[in-house]
Amino acid sequence: MLKVNADPFTFTFDPSSTALVVIDMQRDFIEPGGFGETLGNDVSHMQRAIAPTRDLLKLFRQKGWPVFHTRECHAADLSDCPPAKRDRGNPLMRIGDDGPMGRILVRGEPGAEIVAECAPLAGEIVIDKPGKGAFYATSLGEDLERLKIRSLVFAGVTTEVCVQTTMREANDRGYECLLIEEATESYFPEFKAATLDMIRAQGGIVGWTAPLKSFAVALNPQDDIR
Ligand code: TIU
């Protein structure tokens, strides 16, 4: 068992049953002209999550532990996009409309791809999801059961929407969930802070959070240069 110095207390995990889940590090959320910006958000906040997520991916890849990537996106005919999702509010463009990175939030379009720094490698599982949570209407639950995973380490965007929703889904299914603090971002810094607090409140009601360094040191104690 490995131990991570985490909040609200030590996160203990068995490396043989632990996977990384990187949520929606897509151009549509991170770059100008995508879905996130159409909703009126300042997407520049997302840049902060890229390097820590890349570094976290590197740690899992060095160990050969399982890596999942998710992408929020819809079929070209939008048959998996509820009208309530497409019609809500007054965005600059709607899901399926033509934007500078192709059709907004549509599978296979440039905007739906994961940013180059965090791109999936061969053998890593990519889960396309129509909702905010990665378990709803996907194979994620079955994939995790097949691999006998018990603990999940999370990264990605946005903290309070797709990351938190997926962590709550995972927590209800019995997974021990750790969110790496620098490897997630929100368009609203105060929402990120509040979400980290919510996750670890009440004795870890949803799970744990930890700085990337604490996780890295748990994996490679020899790197703990103080
Ligand atoms: N709008 C927002 O903050 N997020 C999303 O719509 N999806 C994800 O978080 N991936």
GROMACS .gro file of C-alpha atoms in nm, residues 76-182:
model
  107
   76ALA     CA    1  -2.293   1.418  -3.512
   77ASP     CA    2  -2.673   1.388  -3.526
   78LEU     CA    3  -2.697   1.508  -3.161
   79SER     CA    4  -2.914   1.204  -3.082
   80ASP     CA    5  -2.737   1.178  -2.743
   81CYS     CA    6  -2.774   1.548  -2.661
   82PRO     CA    7  -3.087   1.626  -2.461
   83PRO     CA    8  -3.268   1.935  -2.594
   84ALA     CA    9  -3.250   2.073  -2.239
   85LYS     CA   10  -2.869   2.079  -2.273
   86ARG     CA   11  -2.860   2.234  -2.621
   87ASP     CA   12  -3.138   2.486  -2.567
   88ARG     CA   13  -3.043   2.615  -2.222
   89GLY     CA   14  -2.954   2.982  -2.181
   90ASN     CA   15  -2.825   3.221  -2.443
   91PRO     CA   16  -2.480   3.098  -2.551
   92LEU     CA   17  -2.281   3.255  -2.836
   93MET     CA   18  -2.310   2.922  -3.021
   94ARG     CA   19  -2.496   2.602  -2.938
   95ILE     CA   20  -2.379   2.240  -2.933
   96GLY     CA   21  -2.356   2.124  -3.294
   97ASP     CA   22  -2.307   2.473  -3.441
   98ASP     CA   23  -2.005   2.541  -3.664
   99GLY     CA   24  -1.723   2.710  -3.474
  100PRO     CA   25  -1.356   2.784  -3.537
  101MET     CA   26  -1.259   2.434  -3.412
  102GLY     CA   27  -1.538   2.255  -3.598
  103ARG     CA   28  -1.884   2.175  -3.467
  104ILE     CA   29  -1.917   2.266  -3.099
  105LEU     CA   30  -1.883   1.963  -2.867
  106VAL     CA   31  -1.931   1.706  -3.147
  107ARG     CA   32  -1.730   1.383  -3.147
  108GLY     CA   33  -1.448   1.373  -3.401
  109GLU     CA   34  -1.431   1.751  -3.447
  110PRO     CA   35  -1.100   1.929  -3.366
  111GLY     CA   36  -1.254   2.104  -3.065
  112ALA     CA   37  -1.353   1.773  -2.906
  113GLU     CA   38  -0.992   1.647  -2.911
  114ILE     CA   39  -0.776   1.643  -2.600
  115VAL     CA   40  -0.503   1.911  -2.591
  116ALA     CA   41  -0.169   1.787  -2.727
  117GLU     CA   42   0.012   1.806  -2.390
  118CYS     CA   43  -0.234   1.557  -2.237
  119ALA     CA   44  -0.314   1.348  -2.545
  120PRO     CA   45  -0.393   0.979  -2.486
  121LEU     CA   46  -0.127   0.721  -2.571
  122ALA     CA   47  -0.196   0.385  -2.733
  123GLY     CA   48  -0.347   0.148  -2.476
  124GLU     CA   49  -0.510   0.420  -2.268
  125ILE     CA   50  -0.889   0.410  -2.254
  126VAL     CA   51  -1.083   0.706  -2.395
  127ILE     CA   52  -1.441   0.741  -2.273
  128ASP     CA   53  -1.674   0.965  -2.475
  129LYS     CA   54  -1.956   1.084  -2.255
  130PRO     CA   55  -2.273   1.281  -2.326
  131GLY     CA   56  -2.314   1.413  -1.972
  132LYS     CA   57  -2.111   1.578  -1.702
  133GLY     CA   58  -2.055   1.255  -1.508
  134ALA     CA   59  -1.834   0.994  -1.678
  135PHE     CA   60  -2.037   0.694  -1.556
  136TYR     CA   61  -2.368   0.800  -1.712
  137ALA     CA   62  -2.429   0.630  -2.050
  138THR     CA   63  -2.068   0.503  -2.086
  139SER     CA   64  -1.867   0.184  -2.035
  140LEU     CA   65  -1.653   0.336  -1.756
  141GLY     CA   66  -1.811   0.136  -1.473
  142GLU     CA   67  -1.768  -0.194  -1.657
  143ASP     CA   68  -1.413  -0.106  -1.761
  144LEU     CA   69  -1.315  -0.033  -1.400
  145GLU     CA   70  -1.474  -0.357  -1.279
  146ARG     CA   71  -1.294  -0.558  -1.546
  147LEU     CA   72  -0.960  -0.409  -1.436
  148LYS     CA   73  -1.052  -0.463  -1.068
  149ILE     CA   74  -0.987  -0.097  -0.988
  150ARG     CA   75  -1.073   0.025  -0.636
  151SER     CA   76  -0.903   0.366  -0.614
  152LEU     CA   77  -0.924   0.653  -0.862
  153VAL     CA   78  -0.696   0.953  -0.898
  154PHE     CA   79  -0.863   1.247  -1.072
  155ALA     CA   80  -0.750   1.541  -1.283
  156GLY     CA   81  -0.913   1.759  -1.546
  157VAL     CA   82  -1.171   2.027  -1.605
  158THR     CA   83  -1.386   2.180  -1.485
  159THR     CA   84  -1.351   2.119  -1.114
  160GLU     CA   85  -1.709   2.183  -1.005
  161VAL     CA   86  -1.883   2.047  -1.315
  162CYS     CA   87  -1.748   1.732  -1.481
  163VAL     CA   88  -1.475   1.649  -1.228
  164GLN     CA   89  -1.695   1.683  -0.922
  165THR     CA   90  -1.992   1.508  -1.086
  166THR     CA   91  -1.772   1.213  -1.184
  167MET     CA   92  -1.609   1.194  -0.840
  168ARG     CA   93  -1.952   1.184  -0.678
  169GLU     CA   94  -2.066   0.910  -0.916
  170ALA     CA   95  -1.748   0.715  -0.838
  171ASN     CA   96  -1.779   0.767  -0.464
  172ASP     CA   97  -2.135   0.630  -0.469
  173ARG     CA   98  -2.003   0.323  -0.650
  174GLY     CA   99  -1.751   0.258  -0.373
  175TYR     CA  100  -1.432   0.395  -0.526
  176GLU     CA  101  -1.177   0.580  -0.312
  177CYS     CA  102  -1.125   0.909  -0.495
  178LEU     CA  103  -0.827   1.148  -0.481
  179LEU     CA  104  -0.827   1.477  -0.672
  180ILE     CA  105  -0.488   1.632  -0.753
  181GLU     CA  106  -0.524   1.998  -0.665
  182GLU     CA  107  -0.311   2.168  -0.936
   0.00000   0.00000   0.00000
